[in-house]
Amino acid sequence: MTRIAIYPGSFDPITNGHLDVIERATRLFDQIIVAIAENESKEPLFTLKEREQMAAAAIHRWKNVSVDHFPGLLVDYAAKRKACAIVRGLRAVSDFEFEFQMALMNRNLNPDIETIFLMPKDEYSYLSSRIIKEIVRLGGNIDGFVPPSVGELLVQKLRSK
Ligand code: ADP
């Protein structure tokens, strides 16, 4: 049986923290689908298409990782893709409460799909897409936190304003 995992999120944009989680997941599953949520209440900086393109370029190095997007409920999408698991990253205790609630609600909606949590390298444990955007807006250096091409797009988008 092919073991498929979904790694859902907004990926606005994808960071080296996300990539660290993906790499860990590639050692556990046969196939990983990075799935970008379409119904976004967070008013993303990048369009869905831009986020998808950045993620696709960043995951190119792994043969068993692909990028997709989904509308509606995550568990419905996971079932459609025949996934056995949802992967989420856990950075700190602050992530825990929200993730715990989501995992238990998703289990309630579909008991066949397991949520698993992976911890990134400690140097990425304080990294988020939100903080990266803030640093770029304020003129700081984000080398080492996002793939170089993502860094360039961030600068273009945020500093041209
Ligand atoms: P969401 O809007 O669903 O939180 P994100 O794109 O912000 O989407 O994150 C997707 C997943 O990746 C979440 O599980 C989040 O906790 C995790 N994540 C984000 N940044 C990191 C990081 N630096 N290290 C590990 N996991 C991370």
PDB file of C-alpha atoms and ligand atoms in Angstrom:
ATOM      1  CA  MET A   1       0.000   0.000   0.000  1.00  0.00           C
ATOM      2  CA  THR A   2       1.269   3.462  -0.891  1.00  0.00           C
ATOM      3  CA  ARG A   3       1.342   5.638   2.196  1.00  0.00           C
ATOM      4  CA  ILE A   4       0.215   9.133   1.256  1.00  0.00           C
ATOM      5  CA  ALA A   5       0.362  12.131   3.606  1.00  0.00           C
ATOM      6  CA  ILE A   6      -1.134  15.578   3.143  1.00  0.00           C
ATOM      7  CA  TYR A   7       0.804  18.596   4.447  1.00  0.00           C
ATOM      8  CA  PRO A   8      -1.794  21.390   4.485  1.00  0.00           C
ATOM      9  CA  GLY A   9      -1.316  25.097   5.129  1.00  0.00           C
ATOM     10  CA  SER A  10      -1.357  28.569   3.686  1.00  0.00           C
ATOM     11  CA  PHE A  11       2.329  28.592   2.658  1.00  0.00           C
ATOM     12  CA  ASP A  12       2.290  32.384   2.257  1.00  0.00           C
ATOM     13  CA  PRO A  13       5.138  31.907   1.365  1.00  0.00           C
ATOM     14  CA  ILE A  14       6.831  28.543   1.845  1.00  0.00           C
ATOM     15  CA  THR A  15       9.821  28.795   4.251  1.00  0.00           C
ATOM     16  CA  ASN A  16      12.770  26.617   5.166  1.00  0.00           C
ATOM     17  CA  GLY A  17      10.783  25.586   8.254  1.00  0.00           C
ATOM     18  CA  HIS A  18       8.094  24.082   6.005  1.00  0.00           C
ATOM     19  CA  LEU A  19      10.806  22.401   3.915  1.00  0.00           C
ATOM     20  CA  ASP A  20      12.366  20.905   7.042  1.00  0.00           C
ATOM     21  CA  VAL A  21       8.999  19.355   7.946  1.00  0.00           C
ATOM     22  CA  ILE A  22       8.564  18.070   4.383  1.00  0.00           C
ATOM     23  CA  GLU A  23      11.991  16.439   4.416  1.00  0.00           C
ATOM     24  CA  ARG A  24      11.186  14.640   7.684  1.00  0.00           C
ATOM     25  CA  ALA A  25       7.862  13.488   6.236  1.00  0.00           C
ATOM     26  CA  THR A  26       9.540  12.084   3.112  1.00  0.00           C
ATOM     27  CA  ARG A  27      11.317   9.579   5.356  1.00  0.00           C
ATOM     28  CA  LEU A  28       8.025   8.361   6.814  1.00  0.00           C
ATOM     29  CA  PHE A  29       5.653   8.332   3.844  1.00  0.00           C
ATOM     30  CA  ASP A  30       5.813   7.168   0.226  1.00  0.00           C
ATOM     31  CA  GLN A  31       4.201  10.306  -1.079  1.00  0.00           C
ATOM     32  CA  ILE A  32       3.657  13.786   0.369  1.00  0.00           C
ATOM     33  CA  ILE A  33       1.158  16.273  -1.035  1.00  0.00           C
ATOM     34  CA  VAL A  34       1.760  19.882  -0.014  1.00  0.00           C
ATOM     35  CA  ALA A  35      -1.816  21.159  -0.091  1.00  0.00           C
ATOM     36  CA  ILE A  36      -2.574  24.863  -0.110  1.00  0.00           C
ATOM     37  CA  ALA A  37      -5.905  25.825   1.405  1.00  0.00           C
ATOM     38  CA  GLU A  38      -8.061  27.810  -1.011  1.00  0.00           C
ATOM     39  CA  ASN A  39     -10.529  29.339   1.388  1.00  0.00           C
ATOM     40  CA  GLU A  40      -8.235  31.627   3.192  1.00  0.00           C
ATOM     41  CA  SER A  41      -9.521  33.892   5.901  1.00  0.00           C
ATOM     42  CA  LYS A  42      -6.014  35.213   6.504  1.00  0.00           C
ATOM     43  CA  GLU A  43      -5.836  37.584   3.502  1.00  0.00           C
ATOM     44  CA  PRO A  44      -2.660  36.143   2.025  1.00  0.00           C
ATOM     45  CA  LEU A  45       0.055  38.333   0.519  1.00  0.00           C
ATOM     46  CA  PHE A  46       0.585  35.994  -2.441  1.00  0.00           C
ATOM     47  CA  THR A  47      -2.124  34.655  -4.753  1.00  0.00           C
ATOM     48  CA  LEU A  48      -2.878  30.945  -4.687  1.00  0.00           C
ATOM     49  CA  LYS A  49      -1.070  30.557  -7.991  1.00  0.00           C
ATOM     50  CA  GLU A  50       2.035  32.384  -6.717  1.00  0.00           C
ATOM     51  CA  ARG A  51       2.104  30.291  -3.536  1.00  0.00           C
ATOM     52  CA  GLU A  52       1.729  27.138  -5.570  1.00  0.00           C
ATOM     53  CA  GLN A  53       4.560  28.109  -7.935  1.00  0.00           C
ATOM     54  CA  MET A  54       6.937  28.974  -5.081  1.00  0.00           C
ATOM     55  CA  ALA A  55       6.155  25.690  -3.320  1.00  0.00           C
ATOM     56  CA  ALA A  56       6.546  23.683  -6.538  1.00  0.00           C
ATOM     57  CA  ALA A  57       9.996  25.186  -7.187  1.00  0.00           C
ATOM     58  CA  ALA A  58      11.091  24.522  -3.600  1.00  0.00           C
ATOM     59  CA  ILE A  59      10.038  20.861  -3.518  1.00  0.00           C
ATOM     60  CA  HIS A  60      11.516  20.033  -6.916  1.00  0.00           C
ATOM     61  CA  ARG A  61      14.414  18.166  -5.217  1.00  0.00           C
ATOM     62  CA  TRP A  62      12.118  15.395  -3.916  1.00  0.00           C
ATOM     63  CA  LYS A  63      10.559  12.964  -6.369  1.00  0.00           C
ATOM     64  CA  ASN A  64       7.811  11.898  -3.981  1.00  0.00           C
ATOM     65  CA  VAL A  65       6.519  15.377  -3.068  1.00  0.00           C
ATOM     66  CA  SER A  66       3.918  17.296  -5.075  1.00  0.00           C
ATOM     67  CA  VAL A  67       1.882  20.496  -4.667  1.00  0.00           C
ATOM     68  CA  ASP A  68      -1.858  20.884  -4.938  1.00  0.00           C
ATOM     69  CA  HIS A  69      -4.623  23.105  -3.553  1.00  0.00           C
ATOM     70  CA  PHE A  70      -7.979  22.242  -2.077  1.00  0.00           C
ATOM     71  CA  PRO A  71     -11.347  23.878  -1.399  1.00  0.00           C
ATOM     72  CA  GLY A  72     -13.485  23.082   1.624  1.00  0.00           C
ATOM     73  CA  LEU A  73     -12.744  20.597   4.344  1.00  0.00           C
ATOM     74  CA  LEU A  74      -9.256  19.177   4.710  1.00  0.00           C
ATOM     75  CA  VAL A  75     -10.452  15.703   5.728  1.00  0.00           C
ATOM     76  CA  ASP A  76     -12.623  15.480   2.618  1.00  0.00           C
ATOM     77  CA  TYR A  77      -9.663  16.381   0.448  1.00  0.00           C
ATOM     78  CA  ALA A  78      -7.419  13.894   2.306  1.00  0.00           C
ATOM     79  CA  ALA A  79      -9.959  11.108   1.764  1.00  0.00           C
ATOM     80  CA  LYS A  80     -10.252  11.992  -1.915  1.00  0.00           C
ATOM     81  CA  ARG A  81      -6.471  11.740  -2.307  1.00  0.00           C
ATOM     82  CA  LYS A  82      -6.503   8.425  -0.369  1.00  0.00           C
ATOM     83  CA  ALA A  83      -4.172   9.828   2.284  1.00  0.00           C
ATOM     84  CA  CYS A  84      -3.676   7.991   5.579  1.00  0.00           C
ATOM     85  CA  ALA A  85      -2.258  10.997   7.414  1.00  0.00           C
ATOM     86  CA  ILE A  86      -2.189  14.754   7.799  1.00  0.00           C
ATOM     87  CA  VAL A  87       1.217  16.199   8.670  1.00  0.00           C
ATOM     88  CA  ARG A  88       1.538  19.402  10.701  1.00  0.00           C
ATOM     89  CA  GLY A  89       4.580  21.177  12.072  1.00  0.00           C
ATOM     90  CA  LEU A  90       4.879  21.937  15.784  1.00  0.00           C
ATOM     91  CA  ARG A  91       7.222  24.760  16.636  1.00  0.00           C
ATOM     92  CA  ALA A  92       6.450  25.620  20.213  1.00  0.00           C
ATOM     93  CA  VAL A  93       3.884  25.213  22.938  1.00  0.00           C
ATOM     94  CA  SER A  94       2.070  28.178  21.381  1.00  0.00           C
ATOM     95  CA  ASP A  95       1.184  26.042  18.329  1.00  0.00           C
ATOM     96  CA  PHE A  96      -0.129  23.263  20.502  1.00  0.00           C
ATOM     97  CA  GLU A  97      -3.575  24.401  21.546  1.00  0.00           C
ATOM     98  CA  PHE A  98      -4.804  25.249  18.061  1.00  0.00           C
ATOM     99  CA  GLU A  99      -3.220  22.150  16.516  1.00  0.00           C
ATOM    100  CA  PHE A 100      -4.656  19.898  19.228  1.00  0.00           C
ATOM    101  CA  GLN A 101      -8.161  21.230  18.620  1.00  0.00           C
ATOM    102  CA  MET A 102      -7.829  20.859  14.828  1.00  0.00           C
ATOM    103  CA  ALA A 103      -6.422  17.330  15.082  1.00  0.00           C
ATOM    104  CA  LEU A 104      -9.206  16.126  17.369  1.00  0.00           C
ATOM    105  CA  MET A 105     -11.905  17.795  15.284  1.00  0.00           C
ATOM    106  CA  ASN A 106     -10.475  16.277  12.100  1.00  0.00           C
ATOM    107  CA  ARG A 107     -10.398  12.865  13.781  1.00  0.00           C
ATOM    108  CA  ASN A 108     -14.025  13.346  14.714  1.00  0.00           C
ATOM    109  CA  LEU A 109     -14.882  14.200  11.099  1.00  0.00           C
ATOM    110  CA  ASN A 110     -12.897  11.255   9.728  1.00  0.00           C
ATOM    111  CA  PRO A 111     -11.473   8.677  12.166  1.00  0.00           C
ATOM    112  CA  ASP A 112      -9.456   6.954   9.425  1.00  0.00           C
ATOM    113  CA  ILE A 113      -7.052   9.829   8.946  1.00  0.00           C
ATOM    114  CA  GLU A 114      -4.328  10.303  11.545  1.00  0.00           C
ATOM    115  CA  THR A 115      -2.710  13.693  12.225  1.00  0.00           C
ATOM    116  CA  ILE A 116       0.987  13.525  12.968  1.00  0.00           C
ATOM    117  CA  PHE A 117       3.225  16.320  14.220  1.00  0.00           C
ATOM    118  CA  LEU A 118       6.816  16.852  13.258  1.00  0.00           C
ATOM    119  CA  MET A 119       9.238  19.214  15.012  1.00  0.00           C
ATOM    120  CA  PRO A 120      11.600  21.249  12.844  1.00  0.00           C
ATOM    121  CA  LYS A 121      15.290  21.851  13.540  1.00  0.00           C
ATOM    122  CA  ASP A 122      15.540  24.235  16.474  1.00  0.00           C
ATOM    123  CA  GLU A 123      16.846  27.059  14.267  1.00  0.00           C
ATOM    124  CA  TYR A 124      13.497  27.017  12.447  1.00  0.00           C
ATOM    125  CA  SER A 125      11.366  26.749  15.542  1.00  0.00           C
ATOM    126  CA  TYR A 126      10.861  30.510  15.736  1.00  0.00           C
ATOM    127  CA  LEU A 127      10.260  30.902  12.006  1.00  0.00           C
ATOM    128  CA  SER A 128       6.864  31.673  10.475  1.00  0.00           C
ATOM    129  CA  SER A 129       5.685  33.076   7.136  1.00  0.00           C
ATOM    130  CA  ARG A 130       4.232  35.993   9.085  1.00  0.00           C
ATOM    131  CA  ILE A 131       7.508  36.972  10.751  1.00  0.00           C
ATOM    132  CA  ILE A 132       9.397  36.630   7.458  1.00  0.00           C
ATOM    133  CA  LYS A 133       7.027  39.101   5.783  1.00  0.00           C
ATOM    134  CA  GLU A 134       7.462  41.497   8.703  1.00  0.00           C
ATOM    135  CA  ILE A 135      11.274  41.365   8.478  1.00  0.00           C
ATOM    136  CA  VAL A 136      11.226  42.032   4.725  1.00  0.00           C
ATOM    137  CA  ARG A 137       8.794  44.934   5.194  1.00  0.00           C
ATOM    138  CA  LEU A 138      11.168  46.459   7.729  1.00  0.00           C
ATOM    139  CA  GLY A 139      14.212  46.006   5.512  1.00  0.00           C
ATOM    140  CA  GLY A 140      15.852  43.042   7.274  1.00  0.00           C
ATOM    141  CA  ASN A 141      17.768  40.082   5.876  1.00  0.00           C
ATOM    142  CA  ILE A 142      15.989  36.741   5.541  1.00  0.00           C
ATOM    143  CA  ASP A 143      18.806  34.701   3.956  1.00  0.00           C
ATOM    144  CA  GLY A 144      18.749  31.162   5.278  1.00  0.00           C
ATOM    145  CA  PHE A 145      15.079  31.314   6.216  1.00  0.00           C
ATOM    146  CA  VAL A 146      13.471  30.979   2.771  1.00  0.00           C
ATOM    147  CA  PRO A 147      14.667  29.638  -0.590  1.00  0.00           C
ATOM    148  CA  PRO A 148      16.511  32.440  -2.501  1.00  0.00           C
ATOM    149  CA  SER A 149      13.815  32.723  -5.202  1.00  0.00           C
ATOM    150  CA  VAL A 150      11.136  33.181  -2.524  1.00  0.00           C
ATOM    151  CA  GLY A 151      13.273  35.890  -0.916  1.00  0.00           C
ATOM    152  CA  GLU A 152      13.462  37.765  -4.228  1.00  0.00           C
ATOM    153  CA  LEU A 153       9.692  37.609  -4.754  1.00  0.00           C
ATOM    154  CA  LEU A 154       9.092  38.849  -1.210  1.00  0.00           C
ATOM    155  CA  VAL A 155      11.348  41.836  -1.741  1.00  0.00           C
ATOM    156  CA  GLN A 156       9.675  42.629  -5.080  1.00  0.00           C
ATOM    157  CA  LYS A 157       6.205  42.430  -3.599  1.00  0.00           C
ATOM    158  CA  LEU A 158       6.761  44.174  -0.286  1.00  0.00           C
ATOM    159  CA  ARG A 159       9.303  46.835  -1.080  1.00  0.00           C
ATOM    160  CA  SER A 160       7.690  48.053  -4.309  1.00  0.00           C
ATOM    161  CA  LYS A 161       4.723  49.255  -2.268  1.00  0.00           C
TER     162      LYS A 161
HETATM  163  P1  ADP B   1      -1.490  27.498   8.554  1.00  0.00           P
HETATM  164  O1  ADP B   1      -2.084  28.783   8.080  1.00  0.00           O
HETATM  165  O2  ADP B   1      -2.326  26.299   8.326  1.00  0.00           O
HETATM  166  O3  ADP B   1      -0.878  27.544   9.925  1.00  0.00           O
HETATM  167  P2  ADP B   1       1.183  27.653   7.547  1.00  0.00           P
HETATM  168  O4  ADP B   1       1.605  27.726   6.121  1.00  0.00           O
HETATM  169  O5  ADP B   1       1.463  28.837   8.387  1.00  0.00           O
HETATM  170  O6  ADP B   1      -0.325  27.294   7.513  1.00  0.00           O
HETATM  171  O7  ADP B   1       1.800  26.356   8.197  1.00  0.00           O
HETATM  172  C1  ADP B   1       1.525  25.075   7.718  1.00  0.00           C
HETATM  173  C2  ADP B   1       2.031  24.078   8.731  1.00  0.00           C
HETATM  174  O8  ADP B   1       3.445  24.189   8.837  1.00  0.00           O
HETATM  175  C3  ADP B   1       1.511  24.287  10.143  1.00  0.00           C
HETATM  176  O9  ADP B   1       1.379  23.005  10.744  1.00  0.00           O
HETATM  177  C4  ADP B   1       2.586  25.062  10.826  1.00  0.00           C
HETATM  178  O10 ADP B   1       2.591  24.827  12.214  1.00  0.00           O
HETATM  179  C5  ADP B   1       3.800  24.456  10.172  1.00  0.00           C
HETATM  180  N1  ADP B   1       4.953  25.367  10.183  1.00  0.00           N
HETATM  181  C6  ADP B   1       5.016  26.636   9.767  1.00  0.00           C
HETATM  182  N2  ADP B   1       6.255  27.156   9.947  1.00  0.00           N
HETATM  183  C7  ADP B   1       6.996  26.151  10.492  1.00  0.00           C
HETATM  184  C8  ADP B   1       8.334  26.047  10.944  1.00  0.00           C
HETATM  185  N3  ADP B   1       9.171  27.076  10.923  1.00  0.00           N
HETATM  186  N4  ADP B   1       8.732  24.872  11.450  1.00  0.00           N
HETATM  187  C9  ADP B   1       7.869  23.836  11.534  1.00  0.00           C
HETATM  188  N5  ADP B   1       6.603  23.865  11.149  1.00  0.00           N
HETATM  189  C10 ADP B   1       6.160  25.012  10.634  1.00  0.00           C
END
